[in-house]
GROMACS .gro file of C-alpha atoms in nm:
model
  125
    1MET     CA    1   1.461  -0.199  -1.889
    2ALA     CA    2   1.356   0.094  -2.101
    3GLN     CA    3   1.090   0.349  -2.020
    4GLU     CA    4   0.872   0.223  -2.305
    5ASP     CA    5   0.853  -0.115  -2.126
    6PHE     CA    6   0.606   0.052  -1.889
    7ASP     CA    7   0.370   0.175  -2.161
    8VAL     CA    8   0.041   0.159  -1.971
    9PRO     CA    9  -0.240   0.416  -2.002
   10MET     CA   10  -0.173   0.695  -1.750
   11ASP     CA   11  -0.525   0.788  -1.650
   12THR     CA   12  -0.679   0.476  -1.503
   13GLN     CA   13  -0.967   0.680  -1.358
   14GLU     CA   14  -1.108   0.745  -1.707
   15GLN     CA   15  -1.091   0.383  -1.817
   16GLU     CA   16  -1.426   0.212  -1.842
   17GLN     CA   17  -1.461  -0.034  -1.558
   18ASP     CA   18  -1.683  -0.337  -1.566
   19VAL     CA   19  -1.868  -0.360  -1.237
   20ASP     CA   20  -1.951  -0.715  -1.137
   21LEU     CA   21  -2.242  -0.701  -0.896
   22GLU     CA   22  -2.171  -1.060  -0.790
   23LYS     CA   23  -1.809  -0.982  -0.692
   24ILE     CA   24  -1.887  -0.911  -0.325
   25LYS     CA   25  -2.155  -1.096  -0.131
   26LEU     CA   26  -2.286  -1.027   0.217
   27LEU     CA   27  -2.268  -1.351   0.412
   28PRO     CA   28  -2.541  -1.460   0.656
   29ASN     CA   29  -2.533  -1.377   1.028
   30ALA     CA   30  -2.466  -1.004   1.005
   31SER     CA   31  -2.570  -0.812   1.315
   32ASP     CA   32  -2.914  -0.652   1.315
   33ASP     CA   33  -2.770  -0.303   1.359
   34GLY     CA   34  -2.518  -0.353   1.077
   35THR     CA   35  -2.210  -0.297   1.291
   36SER     CA   36  -2.065  -0.638   1.215
   37ALA     CA   37  -2.082  -0.842   0.898
   38SER     CA   38  -1.891  -1.091   0.689
   39PHE     CA   39  -1.842  -1.056   0.317
   40GLN     CA   40  -1.716  -1.289   0.046
   41VAL     CA   41  -1.513  -1.150  -0.242
   42ILE     CA   42  -1.497  -1.372  -0.550
   43ASP     CA   43  -1.175  -1.420  -0.753
   44GLU     CA   44  -0.944  -1.256  -0.498
   45ASP     CA   45  -0.670  -1.383  -0.270
   46HIS     CA   46  -0.418  -1.269  -0.007
   47THR     CA   47  -0.297  -0.985  -0.231
   48LEU     CA   48  -0.620  -0.793  -0.184
   49GLY     CA   49  -0.711  -0.947   0.151
   50ASN     CA   50  -0.409  -0.831   0.348
   51ALA     CA   51  -0.398  -0.483   0.192
   52LEU     CA   52  -0.771  -0.429   0.243
   53ARG     CA   53  -0.759  -0.558   0.601
   54TYR     CA   54  -0.474  -0.316   0.678
   55ILE     CA   55  -0.654  -0.016   0.526
   56ILE     CA   56  -0.985  -0.096   0.699
   57MET     CA   57  -0.809  -0.135   1.036
   58LYS     CA   58  -0.662   0.216   0.995
   59ASN     CA   59  -1.018   0.350   1.023
   60PRO     CA   60  -1.068   0.460   1.387
   61GLU     CA   61  -1.435   0.355   1.370
   62VAL     CA   62  -1.339  -0.010   1.305
   63GLU     CA   63  -1.293  -0.238   1.603
   64PHE     CA   64  -1.194  -0.554   1.412
   65CYS     CA   65  -1.120  -0.660   1.058
   66GLY     CA   66  -0.985  -0.997   0.954
   67TYR     CA   67  -0.985  -1.208   0.643
   68SER     CA   68  -0.941  -1.570   0.546
   69ILE     CA   69  -0.916  -1.782   0.237
   70PRO     CA   70  -1.162  -2.068   0.302
   71HIS     CA   71  -0.974  -2.317   0.082
   72PRO     CA   72  -0.652  -2.278  -0.119
   73SER     CA   73  -0.808  -2.419  -0.435
   74GLU     CA   74  -1.099  -2.171  -0.434
   75ASN     CA   75  -1.052  -1.809  -0.535
   76LYS     CA   76  -1.267  -1.672  -0.255
   77LEU     CA   77  -1.178  -1.424   0.015
   78ASN     CA   78  -1.388  -1.393   0.331
   79ILE     CA   79  -1.357  -1.069   0.524
   80ARG     CA   80  -1.514  -0.991   0.863
   81ILE     CA   81  -1.564  -0.632   0.981
   82GLN     CA   82  -1.685  -0.511   1.320
   83THR     CA   83  -1.727  -0.142   1.397
   84TYR     CA   84  -1.777   0.054   1.718
   85GLY     CA   85  -2.126   0.156   1.606
   86ASN     CA   86  -2.083   0.497   1.443
   87ILE     CA   87  -2.069   0.344   1.094
   88THR     CA   88  -2.187   0.013   0.952
   89ALA     CA   89  -1.964  -0.269   0.835
   90VAL     CA   90  -2.078  -0.203   0.478
   91GLU     CA   91  -1.971   0.162   0.508
   92ALA     CA   92  -1.635   0.054   0.651
   93LEU     CA   93  -1.585  -0.183   0.357
   94HIS     CA   94  -1.682   0.091   0.112
   95GLN     CA   95  -1.441   0.338   0.271
   96GLY     CA   96  -1.165   0.078   0.280
   97LEU     CA   97  -1.206  -0.005  -0.089
   98ASP     CA   98  -1.210   0.366  -0.180
   99ASN     CA   99  -0.902   0.439   0.034
  100LEU     CA  100  -0.711   0.142  -0.110
  101SER     CA  101  -0.800   0.250  -0.463
  102GLU     CA  102  -0.680   0.606  -0.393
  103LEU     CA  103  -0.358   0.471  -0.246
  104CYS     CA  104  -0.293   0.262  -0.557
  105VAL     CA  105  -0.354   0.564  -0.782
  106THR     CA  106  -0.111   0.772  -0.572
  107ILE     CA  107   0.156   0.503  -0.584
  108GLU     CA  108   0.114   0.465  -0.960
  109GLY     CA  109   0.140   0.842  -1.005
  110ASN     CA  110   0.459   0.859  -0.799
  111PHE     CA  111   0.603   0.564  -0.989
  112ARG     CA  112   0.528   0.724  -1.328
  113GLU     CA  113   0.668   1.058  -1.212
  114GLN     CA  114   0.997   0.896  -1.116
  115LEU     CA  115   0.997   0.693  -1.437
  116GLU     CA  116   0.951   1.005  -1.649
  117LYS     CA  117   1.247   1.171  -1.476
  118GLY     CA  118   1.456   0.888  -1.616
  119ASP     CA  119   1.696   0.910  -1.324
  120TYR     CA  120   1.722   0.539  -1.257
  121LYS     CA  121   1.950   0.249  -1.335
  122SER     CA  122   1.862  -0.099  -1.440
  123ILE     CA  123   2.063  -0.348  -1.240
  124GLU     CA  124   2.080  -0.683  -1.410
  125PRO     CA  125   2.180  -0.982  -1.197
   0.00000   0.00000   0.00000
């Protein structure tokens, strides 16, 4: 596999991003003080769900975070967040999404750095 096989724009931060305001919905039955809430993310699955749950649970202000896929044939991800009260569930979700995005950018940067060094072998089975 040659280096040119990975020809993807380097600076993903500068790419124009379409923001879909219907992508994440706040589900009913959130607590009055905002410390616990459930959200539904459209067109996502376990790939985002597990990574986002892990990142949100790393936040010391979060008491619980779990996710489920309501039905295998629907591309919907439900995520429940409960905090200790110092931040709201919406803030915890925001921070989790930001942290996960930063992590992905860091991983991509490290990957590209190693790729540019060219010190790798392609092992074909």
